[in-house]
Short mmCIF file of N, CA and C in Angstrom, two decimals:
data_model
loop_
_atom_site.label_atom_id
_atom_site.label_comp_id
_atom_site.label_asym_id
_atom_site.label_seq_id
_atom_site.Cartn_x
_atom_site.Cartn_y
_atom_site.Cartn_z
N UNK A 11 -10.23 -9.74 22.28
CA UNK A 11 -9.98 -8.99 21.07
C UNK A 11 -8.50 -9.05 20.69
N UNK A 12 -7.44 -9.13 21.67
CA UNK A 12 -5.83 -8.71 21.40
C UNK A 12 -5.63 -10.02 20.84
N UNK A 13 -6.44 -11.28 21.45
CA UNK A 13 -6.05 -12.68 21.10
C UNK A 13 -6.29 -13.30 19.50
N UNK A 14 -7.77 -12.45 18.68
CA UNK A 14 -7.80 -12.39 17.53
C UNK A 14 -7.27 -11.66 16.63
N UNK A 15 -6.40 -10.56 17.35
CA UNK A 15 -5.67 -9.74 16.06
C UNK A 15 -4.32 -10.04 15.85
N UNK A 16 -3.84 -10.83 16.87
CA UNK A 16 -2.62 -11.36 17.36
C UNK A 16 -2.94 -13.22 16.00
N UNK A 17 -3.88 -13.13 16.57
CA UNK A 17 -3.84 -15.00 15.89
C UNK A 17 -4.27 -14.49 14.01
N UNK A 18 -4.86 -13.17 14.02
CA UNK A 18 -5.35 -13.03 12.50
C UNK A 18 -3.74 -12.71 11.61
N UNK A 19 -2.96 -11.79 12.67
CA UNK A 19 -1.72 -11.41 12.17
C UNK A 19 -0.82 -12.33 11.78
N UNK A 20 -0.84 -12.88 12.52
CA UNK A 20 0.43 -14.36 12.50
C UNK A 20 -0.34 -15.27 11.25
N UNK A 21 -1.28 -15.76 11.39
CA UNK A 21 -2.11 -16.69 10.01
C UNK A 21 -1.48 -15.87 8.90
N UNK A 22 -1.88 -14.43 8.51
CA UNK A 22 -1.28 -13.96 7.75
C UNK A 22 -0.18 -13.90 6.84
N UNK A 23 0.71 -13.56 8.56
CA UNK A 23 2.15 -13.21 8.76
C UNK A 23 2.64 -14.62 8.22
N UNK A 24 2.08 -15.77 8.42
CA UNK A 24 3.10 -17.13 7.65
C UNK A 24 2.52 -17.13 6.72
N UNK A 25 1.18 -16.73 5.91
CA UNK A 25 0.82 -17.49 4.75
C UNK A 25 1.97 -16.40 3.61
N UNK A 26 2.07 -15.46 4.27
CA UNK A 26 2.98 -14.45 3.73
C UNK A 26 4.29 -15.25 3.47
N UNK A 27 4.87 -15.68 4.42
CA UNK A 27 6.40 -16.03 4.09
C UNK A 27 6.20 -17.14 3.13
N UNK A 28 4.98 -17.88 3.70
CA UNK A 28 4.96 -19.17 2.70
C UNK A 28 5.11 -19.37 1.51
N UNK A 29 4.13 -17.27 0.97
CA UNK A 29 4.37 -17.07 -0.65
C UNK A 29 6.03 -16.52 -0.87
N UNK A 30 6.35 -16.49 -0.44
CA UNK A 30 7.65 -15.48 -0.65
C UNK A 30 8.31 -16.86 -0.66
N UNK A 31 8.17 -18.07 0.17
CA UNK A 31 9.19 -19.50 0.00
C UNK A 31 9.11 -19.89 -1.46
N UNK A 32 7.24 -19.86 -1.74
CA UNK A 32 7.31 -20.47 -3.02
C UNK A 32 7.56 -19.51 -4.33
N UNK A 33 7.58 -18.02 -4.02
CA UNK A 33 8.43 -17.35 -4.92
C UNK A 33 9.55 -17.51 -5.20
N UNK A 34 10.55 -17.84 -4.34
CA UNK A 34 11.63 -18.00 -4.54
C UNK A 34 11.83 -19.33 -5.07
N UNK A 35 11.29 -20.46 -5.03
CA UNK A 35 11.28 -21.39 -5.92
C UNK A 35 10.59 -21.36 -6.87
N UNK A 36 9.78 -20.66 -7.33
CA UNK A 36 9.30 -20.49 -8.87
C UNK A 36 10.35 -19.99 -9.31
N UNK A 37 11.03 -18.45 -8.68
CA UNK A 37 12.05 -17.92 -9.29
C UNK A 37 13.29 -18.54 -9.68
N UNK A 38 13.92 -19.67 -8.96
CA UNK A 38 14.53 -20.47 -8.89
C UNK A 38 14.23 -21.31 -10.62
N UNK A 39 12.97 -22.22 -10.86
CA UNK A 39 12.93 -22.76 -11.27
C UNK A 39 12.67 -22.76 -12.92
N UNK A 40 12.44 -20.97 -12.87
CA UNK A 40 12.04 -20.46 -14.30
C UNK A 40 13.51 -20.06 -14.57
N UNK A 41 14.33 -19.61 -13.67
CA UNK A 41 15.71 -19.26 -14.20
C UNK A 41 16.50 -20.41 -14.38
N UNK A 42 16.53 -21.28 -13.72
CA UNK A 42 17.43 -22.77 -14.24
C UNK A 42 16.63 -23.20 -15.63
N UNK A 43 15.51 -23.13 -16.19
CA UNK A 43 14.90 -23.35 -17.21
C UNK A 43 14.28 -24.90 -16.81
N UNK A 44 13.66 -25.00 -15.82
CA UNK A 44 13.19 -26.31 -15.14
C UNK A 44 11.66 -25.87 -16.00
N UNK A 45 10.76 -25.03 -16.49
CA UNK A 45 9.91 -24.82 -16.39
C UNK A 45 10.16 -24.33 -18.03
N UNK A 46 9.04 -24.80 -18.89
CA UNK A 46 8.68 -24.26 -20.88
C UNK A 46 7.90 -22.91 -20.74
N UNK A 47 7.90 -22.44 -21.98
CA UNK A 47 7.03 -21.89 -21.33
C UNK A 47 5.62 -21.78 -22.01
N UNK A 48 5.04 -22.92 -22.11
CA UNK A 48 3.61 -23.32 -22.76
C UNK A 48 3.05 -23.40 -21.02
N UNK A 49 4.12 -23.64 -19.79
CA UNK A 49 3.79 -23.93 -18.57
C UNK A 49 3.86 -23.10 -17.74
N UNK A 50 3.68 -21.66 -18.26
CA UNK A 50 3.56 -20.57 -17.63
C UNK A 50 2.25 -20.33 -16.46
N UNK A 51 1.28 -21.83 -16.44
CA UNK A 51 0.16 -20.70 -15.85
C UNK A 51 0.39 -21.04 -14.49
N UNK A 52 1.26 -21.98 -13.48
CA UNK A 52 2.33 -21.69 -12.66
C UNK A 52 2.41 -20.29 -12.39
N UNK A 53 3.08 -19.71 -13.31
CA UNK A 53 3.22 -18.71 -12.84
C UNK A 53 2.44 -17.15 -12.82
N UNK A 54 1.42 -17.43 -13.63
CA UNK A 54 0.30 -16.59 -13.65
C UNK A 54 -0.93 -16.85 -12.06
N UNK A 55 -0.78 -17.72 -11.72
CA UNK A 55 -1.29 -18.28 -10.70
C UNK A 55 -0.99 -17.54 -9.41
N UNK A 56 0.61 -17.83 -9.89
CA UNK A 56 1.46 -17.35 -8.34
C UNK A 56 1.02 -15.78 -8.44
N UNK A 57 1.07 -15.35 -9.59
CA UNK A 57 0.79 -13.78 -9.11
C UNK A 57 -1.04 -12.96 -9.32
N UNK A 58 -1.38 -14.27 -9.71
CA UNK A 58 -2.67 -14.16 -8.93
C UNK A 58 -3.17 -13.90 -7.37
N UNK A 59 -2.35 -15.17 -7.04
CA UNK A 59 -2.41 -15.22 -5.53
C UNK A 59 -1.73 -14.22 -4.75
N UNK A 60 -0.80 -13.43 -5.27
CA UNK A 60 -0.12 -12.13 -4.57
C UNK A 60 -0.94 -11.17 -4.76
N UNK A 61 -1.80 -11.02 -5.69
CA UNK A 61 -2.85 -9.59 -6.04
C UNK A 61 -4.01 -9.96 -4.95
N UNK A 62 -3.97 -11.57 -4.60
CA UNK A 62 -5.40 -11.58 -3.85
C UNK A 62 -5.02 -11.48 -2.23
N UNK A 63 -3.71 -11.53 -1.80
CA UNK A 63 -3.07 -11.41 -0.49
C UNK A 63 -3.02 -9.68 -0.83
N UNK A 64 -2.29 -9.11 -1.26
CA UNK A 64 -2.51 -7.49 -1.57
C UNK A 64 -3.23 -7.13 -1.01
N UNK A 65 -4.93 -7.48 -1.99
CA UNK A 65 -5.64 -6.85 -2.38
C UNK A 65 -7.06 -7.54 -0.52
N UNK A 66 -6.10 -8.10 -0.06
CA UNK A 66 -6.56 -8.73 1.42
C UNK A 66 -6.17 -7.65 2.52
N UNK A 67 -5.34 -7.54 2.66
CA UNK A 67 -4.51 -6.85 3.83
C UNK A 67 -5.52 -5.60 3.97
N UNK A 68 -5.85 -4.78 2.96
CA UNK A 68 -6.47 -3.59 3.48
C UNK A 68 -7.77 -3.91 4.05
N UNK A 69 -8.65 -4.66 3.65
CA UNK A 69 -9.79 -5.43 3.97
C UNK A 69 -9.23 -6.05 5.41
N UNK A 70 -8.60 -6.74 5.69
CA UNK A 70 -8.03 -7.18 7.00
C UNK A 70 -8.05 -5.87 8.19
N UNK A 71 -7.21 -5.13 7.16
CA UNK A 71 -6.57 -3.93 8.55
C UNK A 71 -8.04 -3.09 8.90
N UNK A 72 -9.53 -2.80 8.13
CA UNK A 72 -10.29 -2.05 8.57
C UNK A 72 -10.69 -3.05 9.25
N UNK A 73 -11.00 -4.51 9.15
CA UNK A 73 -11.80 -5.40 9.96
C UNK A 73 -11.33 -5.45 11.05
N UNK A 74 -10.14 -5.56 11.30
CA UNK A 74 -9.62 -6.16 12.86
C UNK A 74 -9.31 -4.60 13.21
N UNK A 75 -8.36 -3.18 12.86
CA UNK A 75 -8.42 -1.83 13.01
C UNK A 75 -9.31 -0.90 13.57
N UNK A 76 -9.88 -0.76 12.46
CA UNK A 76 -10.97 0.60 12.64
C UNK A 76 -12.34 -0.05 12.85
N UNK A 77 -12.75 -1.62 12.74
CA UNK A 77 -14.19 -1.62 12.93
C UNK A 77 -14.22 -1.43 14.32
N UNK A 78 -13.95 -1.79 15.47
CA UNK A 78 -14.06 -1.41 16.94
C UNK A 78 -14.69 -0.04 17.32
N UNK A 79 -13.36 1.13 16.58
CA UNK A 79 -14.04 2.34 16.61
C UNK A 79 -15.60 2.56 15.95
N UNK A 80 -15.44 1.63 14.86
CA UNK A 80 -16.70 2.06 14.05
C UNK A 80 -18.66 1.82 15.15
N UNK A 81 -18.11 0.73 15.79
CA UNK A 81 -19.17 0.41 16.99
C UNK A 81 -19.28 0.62 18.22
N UNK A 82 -18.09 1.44 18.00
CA UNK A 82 -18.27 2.33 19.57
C UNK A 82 -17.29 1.55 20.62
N UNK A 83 -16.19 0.59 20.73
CA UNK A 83 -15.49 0.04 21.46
C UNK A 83 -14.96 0.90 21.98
#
């Protein structure tokens, strides 16, 4: 059990930094004006994908958290 909450955290834990790398190069790239903006959906995308990591984590924390208690571990 410690070995899947440990390996679920870390998967996480980098796909996390990974968005925050490519935030900072979107951010990067809309402020140098590398990017029109008819080519916005880049960036509607990116914060798609942050509402769906969000909107993950709590779903994560009862699965690997509280379901144990929930079955009697």
């Amino acid at each position: 059990y410690g070995s899947l909450v440990w390996s679920t955290i870390w998967i996480f834990g980098s796909f996390v930094i990974a968005l925050v790398l490519h935030n900072m190069a979107l951010f990067v790239a809309v402020w140098k004006g590398y990017t029109a903006e008819q080519d916005s959906l880049g960036v509607n995308l990116h914060a798609l994908h942050w509402y769906w990591i969000v909107a993950s984590w709590p779903l994560l924390y009862v699965t690997i958290y509280l379901a144990p208690y929930a079955v009697g571990k």
